[in-house]
CSV table of C-alpha atoms in Angstrom, one decimal:
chain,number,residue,atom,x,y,z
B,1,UNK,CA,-136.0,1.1,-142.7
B,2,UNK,CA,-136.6,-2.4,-143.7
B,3,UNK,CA,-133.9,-4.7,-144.4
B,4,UNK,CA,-130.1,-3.2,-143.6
B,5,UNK,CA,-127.3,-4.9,-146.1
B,6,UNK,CA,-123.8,-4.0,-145.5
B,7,UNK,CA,-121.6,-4.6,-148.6
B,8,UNK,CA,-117.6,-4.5,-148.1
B,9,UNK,CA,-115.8,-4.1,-152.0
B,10,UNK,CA,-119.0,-2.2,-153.1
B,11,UNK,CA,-117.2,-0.4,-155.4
B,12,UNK,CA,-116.2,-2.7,-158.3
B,13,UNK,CA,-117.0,-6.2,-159.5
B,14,UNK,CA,-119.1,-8.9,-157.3
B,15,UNK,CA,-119.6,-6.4,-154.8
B,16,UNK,CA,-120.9,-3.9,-157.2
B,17,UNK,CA,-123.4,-6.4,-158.3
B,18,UNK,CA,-124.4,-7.4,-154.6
B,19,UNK,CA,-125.6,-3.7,-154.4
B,20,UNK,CA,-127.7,-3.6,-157.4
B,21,UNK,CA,-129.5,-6.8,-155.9
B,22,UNK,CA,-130.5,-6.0,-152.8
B,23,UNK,CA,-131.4,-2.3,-154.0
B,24,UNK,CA,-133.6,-3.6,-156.1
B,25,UNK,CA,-135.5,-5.3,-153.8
B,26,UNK,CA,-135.9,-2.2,-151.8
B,27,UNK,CA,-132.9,-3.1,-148.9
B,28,UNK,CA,-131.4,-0.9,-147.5
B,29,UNK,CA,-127.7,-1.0,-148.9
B,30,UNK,CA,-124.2,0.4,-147.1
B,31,UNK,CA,-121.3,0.6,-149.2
B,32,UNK,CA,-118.0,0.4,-148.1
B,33,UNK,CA,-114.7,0.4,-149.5
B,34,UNK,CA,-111.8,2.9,-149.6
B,35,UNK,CA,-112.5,4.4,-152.8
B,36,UNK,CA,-115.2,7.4,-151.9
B,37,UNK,CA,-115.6,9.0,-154.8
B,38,UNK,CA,-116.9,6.0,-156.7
B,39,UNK,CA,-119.0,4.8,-154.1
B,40,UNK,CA,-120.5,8.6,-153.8
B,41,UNK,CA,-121.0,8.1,-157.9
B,42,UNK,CA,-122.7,4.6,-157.4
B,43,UNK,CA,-124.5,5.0,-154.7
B,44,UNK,CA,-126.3,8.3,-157.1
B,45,UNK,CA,-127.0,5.6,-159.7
B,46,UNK,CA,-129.0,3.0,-157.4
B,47,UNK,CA,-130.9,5.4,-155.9
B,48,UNK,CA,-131.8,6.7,-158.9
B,49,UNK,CA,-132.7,3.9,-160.6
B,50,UNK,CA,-134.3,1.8,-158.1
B,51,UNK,CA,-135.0,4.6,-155.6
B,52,UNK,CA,-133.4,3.0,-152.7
B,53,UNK,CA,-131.5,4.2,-149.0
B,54,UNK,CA,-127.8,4.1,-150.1
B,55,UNK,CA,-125.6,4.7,-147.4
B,56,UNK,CA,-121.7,5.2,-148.4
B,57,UNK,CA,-118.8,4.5,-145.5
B,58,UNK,CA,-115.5,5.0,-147.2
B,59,UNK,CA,-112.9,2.9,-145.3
B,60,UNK,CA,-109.5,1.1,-145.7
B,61,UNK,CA,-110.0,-2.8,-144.8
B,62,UNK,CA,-106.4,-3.1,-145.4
B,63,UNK,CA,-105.3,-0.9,-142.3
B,64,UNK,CA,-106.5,-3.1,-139.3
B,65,UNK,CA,-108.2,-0.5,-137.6
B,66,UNK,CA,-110.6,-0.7,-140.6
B,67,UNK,CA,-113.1,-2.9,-139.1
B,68,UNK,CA,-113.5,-1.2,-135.8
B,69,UNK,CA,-113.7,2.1,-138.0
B,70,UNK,CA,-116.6,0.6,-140.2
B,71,UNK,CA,-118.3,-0.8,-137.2
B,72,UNK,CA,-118.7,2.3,-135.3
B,73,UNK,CA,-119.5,4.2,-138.0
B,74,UNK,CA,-122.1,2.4,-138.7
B,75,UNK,CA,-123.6,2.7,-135.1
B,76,UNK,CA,-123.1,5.9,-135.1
B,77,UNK,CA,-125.6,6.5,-138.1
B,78,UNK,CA,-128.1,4.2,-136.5
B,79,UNK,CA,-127.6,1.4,-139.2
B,80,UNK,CA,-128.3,-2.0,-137.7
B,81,UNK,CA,-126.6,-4.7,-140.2
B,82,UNK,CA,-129.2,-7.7,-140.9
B,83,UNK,CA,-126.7,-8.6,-143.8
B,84,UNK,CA,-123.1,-8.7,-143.5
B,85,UNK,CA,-121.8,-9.3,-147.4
B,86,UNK,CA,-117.8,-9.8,-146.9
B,87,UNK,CA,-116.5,-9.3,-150.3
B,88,UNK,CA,-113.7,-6.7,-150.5
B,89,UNK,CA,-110.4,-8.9,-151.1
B,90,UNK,CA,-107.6,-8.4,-153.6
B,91,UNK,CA,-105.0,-11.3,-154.8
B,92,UNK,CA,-101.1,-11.1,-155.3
B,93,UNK,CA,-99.2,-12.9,-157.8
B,94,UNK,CA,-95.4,-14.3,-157.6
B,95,UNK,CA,-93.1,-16.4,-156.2
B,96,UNK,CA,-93.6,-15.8,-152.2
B,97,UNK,CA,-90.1,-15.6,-151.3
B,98,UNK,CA,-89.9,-12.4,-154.3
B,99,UNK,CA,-93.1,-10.7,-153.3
B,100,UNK,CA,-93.0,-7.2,-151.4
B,101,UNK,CA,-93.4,-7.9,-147.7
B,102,UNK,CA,-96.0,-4.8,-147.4
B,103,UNK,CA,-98.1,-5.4,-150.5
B,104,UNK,CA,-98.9,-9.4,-148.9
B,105,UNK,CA,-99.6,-8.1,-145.3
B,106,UNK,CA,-102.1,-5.8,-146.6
B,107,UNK,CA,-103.9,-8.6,-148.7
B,108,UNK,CA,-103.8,-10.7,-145.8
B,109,UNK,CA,-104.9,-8.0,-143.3
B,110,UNK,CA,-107.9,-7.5,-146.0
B,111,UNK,CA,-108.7,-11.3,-147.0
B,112,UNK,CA,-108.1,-12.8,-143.3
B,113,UNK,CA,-108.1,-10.3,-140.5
B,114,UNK,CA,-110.6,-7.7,-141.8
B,115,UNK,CA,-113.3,-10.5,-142.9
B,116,UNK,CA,-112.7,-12.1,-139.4
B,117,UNK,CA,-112.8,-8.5,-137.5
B,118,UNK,CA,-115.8,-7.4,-139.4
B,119,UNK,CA,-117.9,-11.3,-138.1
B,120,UNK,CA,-116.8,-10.4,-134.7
B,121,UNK,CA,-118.0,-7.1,-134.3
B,122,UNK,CA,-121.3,-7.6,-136.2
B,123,UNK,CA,-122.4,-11.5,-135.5
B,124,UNK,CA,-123.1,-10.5,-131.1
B,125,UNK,CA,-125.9,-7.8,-132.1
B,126,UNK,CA,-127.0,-10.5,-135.1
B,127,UNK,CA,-127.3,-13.3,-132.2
B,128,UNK,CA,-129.0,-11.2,-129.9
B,129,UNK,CA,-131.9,-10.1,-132.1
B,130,UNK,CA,-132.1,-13.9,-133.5
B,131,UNK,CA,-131.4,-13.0,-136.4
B,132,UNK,CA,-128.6,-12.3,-139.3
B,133,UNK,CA,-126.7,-13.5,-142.3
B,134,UNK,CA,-123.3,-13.4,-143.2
B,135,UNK,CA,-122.0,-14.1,-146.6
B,136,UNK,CA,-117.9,-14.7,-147.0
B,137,UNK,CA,-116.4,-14.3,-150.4
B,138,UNK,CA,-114.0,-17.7,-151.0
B,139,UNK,CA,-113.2,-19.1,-154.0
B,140,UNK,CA,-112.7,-22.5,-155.7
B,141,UNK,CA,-109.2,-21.8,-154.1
B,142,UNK,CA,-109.9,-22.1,-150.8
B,143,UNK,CA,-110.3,-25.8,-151.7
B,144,UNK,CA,-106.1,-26.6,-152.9
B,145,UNK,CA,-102.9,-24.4,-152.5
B,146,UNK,CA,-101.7,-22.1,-155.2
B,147,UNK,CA,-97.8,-22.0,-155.9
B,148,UNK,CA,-97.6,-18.5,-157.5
B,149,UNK,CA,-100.1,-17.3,-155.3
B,150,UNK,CA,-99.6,-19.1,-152.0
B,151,UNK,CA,-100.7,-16.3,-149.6
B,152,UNK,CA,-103.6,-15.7,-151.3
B,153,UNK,CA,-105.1,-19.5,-151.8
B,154,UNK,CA,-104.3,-19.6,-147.8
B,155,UNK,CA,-106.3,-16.8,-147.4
B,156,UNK,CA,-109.5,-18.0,-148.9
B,157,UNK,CA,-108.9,-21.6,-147.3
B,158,UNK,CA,-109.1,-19.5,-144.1
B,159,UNK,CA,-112.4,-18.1,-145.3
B,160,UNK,CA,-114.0,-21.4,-146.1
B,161,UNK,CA,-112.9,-23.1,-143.0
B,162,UNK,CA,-114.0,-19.9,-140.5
B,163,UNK,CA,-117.1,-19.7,-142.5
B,164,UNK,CA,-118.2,-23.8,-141.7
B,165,UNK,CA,-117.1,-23.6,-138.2
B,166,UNK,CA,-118.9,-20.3,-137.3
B,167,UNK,CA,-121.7,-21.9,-139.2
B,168,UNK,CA,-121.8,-25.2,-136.4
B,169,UNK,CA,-121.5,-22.5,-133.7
B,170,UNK,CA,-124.3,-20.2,-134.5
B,171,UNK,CA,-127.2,-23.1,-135.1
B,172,UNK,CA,-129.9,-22.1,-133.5
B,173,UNK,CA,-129.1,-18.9,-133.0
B,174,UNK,CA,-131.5,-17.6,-135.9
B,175,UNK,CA,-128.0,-16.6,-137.7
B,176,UNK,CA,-126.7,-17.8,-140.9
B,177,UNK,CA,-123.1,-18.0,-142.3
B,178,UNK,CA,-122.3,-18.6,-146.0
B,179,UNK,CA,-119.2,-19.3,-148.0
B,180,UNK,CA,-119.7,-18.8,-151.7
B,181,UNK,CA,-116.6,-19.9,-153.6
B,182,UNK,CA,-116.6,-18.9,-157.1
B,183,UNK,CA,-114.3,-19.6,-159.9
B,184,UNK,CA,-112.8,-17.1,-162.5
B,185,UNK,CA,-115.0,-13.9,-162.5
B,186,UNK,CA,-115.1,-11.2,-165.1
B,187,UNK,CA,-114.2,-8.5,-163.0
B,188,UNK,CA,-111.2,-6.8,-162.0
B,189,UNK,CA,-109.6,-9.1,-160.1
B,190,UNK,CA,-107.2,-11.1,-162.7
B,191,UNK,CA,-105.9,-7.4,-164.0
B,192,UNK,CA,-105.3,-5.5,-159.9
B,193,UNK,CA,-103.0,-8.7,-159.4
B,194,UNK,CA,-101.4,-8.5,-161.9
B,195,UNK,CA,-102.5,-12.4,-163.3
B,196,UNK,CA,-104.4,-11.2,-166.4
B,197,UNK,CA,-102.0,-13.4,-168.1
B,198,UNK,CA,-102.8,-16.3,-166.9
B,199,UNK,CA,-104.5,-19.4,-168.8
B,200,UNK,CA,-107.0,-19.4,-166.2
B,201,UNK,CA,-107.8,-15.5,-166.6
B,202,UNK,CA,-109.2,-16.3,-170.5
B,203,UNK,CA,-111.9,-14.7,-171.2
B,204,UNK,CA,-114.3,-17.1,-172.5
B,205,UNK,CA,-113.9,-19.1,-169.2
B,206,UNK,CA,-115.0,-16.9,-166.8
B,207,UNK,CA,-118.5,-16.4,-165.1
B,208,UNK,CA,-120.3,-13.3,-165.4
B,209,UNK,CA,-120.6,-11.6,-161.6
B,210,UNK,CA,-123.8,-10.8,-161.6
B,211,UNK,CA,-124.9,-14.6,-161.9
B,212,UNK,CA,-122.3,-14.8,-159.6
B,213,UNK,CA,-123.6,-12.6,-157.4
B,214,UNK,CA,-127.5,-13.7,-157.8
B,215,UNK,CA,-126.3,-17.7,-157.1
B,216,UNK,CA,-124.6,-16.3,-154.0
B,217,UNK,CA,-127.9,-14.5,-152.7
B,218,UNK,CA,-129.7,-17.7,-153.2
B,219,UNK,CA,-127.6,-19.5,-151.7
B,220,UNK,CA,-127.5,-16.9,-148.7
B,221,UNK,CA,-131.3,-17.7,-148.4
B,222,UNK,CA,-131.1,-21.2,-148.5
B,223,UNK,CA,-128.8,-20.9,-145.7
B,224,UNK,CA,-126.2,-22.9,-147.6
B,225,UNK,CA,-122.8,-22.9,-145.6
B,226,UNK,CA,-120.6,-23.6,-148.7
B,227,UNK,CA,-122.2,-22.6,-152.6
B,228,UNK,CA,-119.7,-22.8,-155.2
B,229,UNK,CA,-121.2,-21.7,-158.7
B,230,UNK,CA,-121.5,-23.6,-161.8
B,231,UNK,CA,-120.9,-27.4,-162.5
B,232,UNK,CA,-117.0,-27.0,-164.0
B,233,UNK,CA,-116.5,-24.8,-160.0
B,234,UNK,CA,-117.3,-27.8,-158.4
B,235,UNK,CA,-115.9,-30.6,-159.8
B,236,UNK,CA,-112.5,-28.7,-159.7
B,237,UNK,CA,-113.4,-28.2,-155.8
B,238,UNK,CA,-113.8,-31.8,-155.3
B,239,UNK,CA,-111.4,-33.5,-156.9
B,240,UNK,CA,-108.4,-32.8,-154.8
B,241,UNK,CA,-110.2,-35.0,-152.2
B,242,UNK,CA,-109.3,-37.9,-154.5
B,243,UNK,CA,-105.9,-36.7,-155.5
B,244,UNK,CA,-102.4,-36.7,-154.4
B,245,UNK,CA,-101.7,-33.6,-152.4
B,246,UNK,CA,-98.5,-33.1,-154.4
B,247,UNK,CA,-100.2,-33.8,-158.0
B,248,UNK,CA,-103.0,-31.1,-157.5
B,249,UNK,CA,-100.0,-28.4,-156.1
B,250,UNK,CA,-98.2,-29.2,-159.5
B,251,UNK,CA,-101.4,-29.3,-161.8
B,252,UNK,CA,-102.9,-26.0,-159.7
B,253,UNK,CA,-99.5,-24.3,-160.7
B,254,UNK,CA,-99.4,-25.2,-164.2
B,255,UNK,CA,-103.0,-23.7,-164.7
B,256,UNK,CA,-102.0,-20.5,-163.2
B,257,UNK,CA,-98.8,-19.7,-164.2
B,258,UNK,CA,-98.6,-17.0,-167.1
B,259,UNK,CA,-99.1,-17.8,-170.8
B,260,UNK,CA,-95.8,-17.8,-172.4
């Protein structure tokens, strides 16, 4: 069956473009995400076109059950995953003491537990057949907080720093574990959070996901533990090392609140 790539969020955005990727070069791809009906629709289209095995497990990462459901479905079709690709996440936007309770549970159940679930179940099988990659969707806000969007910038800290540790633990092990942080991303992101206001959502600054998405392979294969695309991405990831902690919270908030 050749190579087996499990994408998480393969139905929209970075995700989407993961999929075309690795169909293309003849992987075999698993989608998964809650929404069936477009991956049923998507996974037509790469087959099609590129004439690859498309397997579609539709699935709820925000339940916390979701990982265990993913897992042994997966199993039970005979899929063994040489590429875990955990992309599905969603942001919130708003003051944290306004937000709805239930809406930032299931973003953190999604962006935390889910992404930490999913390594846990899949990285044993990886370790014992010496080989495996894992690729963690961050962002350049896993490197400051966000005051408008606090849960989420905590989340994606979380994926950075579980992504370099797990990294240290699985050396020579034959098993890789990549954190690519990107910046603003054409997708749909800015608009399901509600934060396609924001100066930071223009248009003309954001990087197209499928370069995105191809930097991130790369880096994947280069066994990179952190990648952050493009040159303005990583000088913003850097220089709150050099900063006052309270001057990058008030600068970060200033960027993201909504254009007036």
């Amino acid at each position: 069956m050749g190579k087996i790539v499990l994408i998480t969020g393969a139905s929209s955005g970075i995700g989407k473009e993961f999929a075309e990727i690795y169909a293309k070069q003849q992987a075999t791809v698993v989608l998964a995400s809650r929404n069936e009906d477009k991956l049923v629709a998507f996974a037509t289209q790469l087959h099609a076109r590129y004439g690859a095995k498309v397997f579609v497990i539709p699935v709820d990462l925000s339940r916390a059950d979701g990982p265990q459901l993913l897992f042994d479905e997966a199993n039970r079709r005979g899929l063994t995953i040489d590429v875990l690709i955990n992309n599905a996440g969603v942001g919130t936007y708003g003051f944290l003491h306004e937000r709805p309770i239930a809406e930032e549970l299931a973003m953190l159940q999604l962006n935390v537990h889910s992404l930490s679930h999913l390594m846990m179940l899949f990285t044993p099988g990886m370790v014992r057949r010496k080989s495996g990659q894992i690729l963690n969707i961050g962002s350049t806000t896993s490197f400051y907080p966000c005051p408008l969007s606090a849960n989420y910038s905590a989340s994606k800290a979380f994926v950075l720093y579980l992504t370099e540790a797990a990294a240290n633990e699985l050396r020579g092990t034959g098993v890789t574990v990549t954190a690519l942080c990107p910046g603003g991303t054409g997708t749909e992101f800015f608009r399901s959070a509600k934060m396609d206001r924001q100066k930071v959502a223009d248009a003309k600054a954001l990087m197209d996901p499928r370069k995105v998405a191809e930097l991130g392979v790369k880096a994947l294969n280069k066994r990179k533990v952190v990648f952050v695309p493009g040159l303005q991405n990583w000088l913003l990831t850097q220089a709150p090392r050099f900063l006052p902690r309270h001057w990058v919270t008030r600068t970060t908030r200033s960027v993201i609140e909504q254009k007036r």
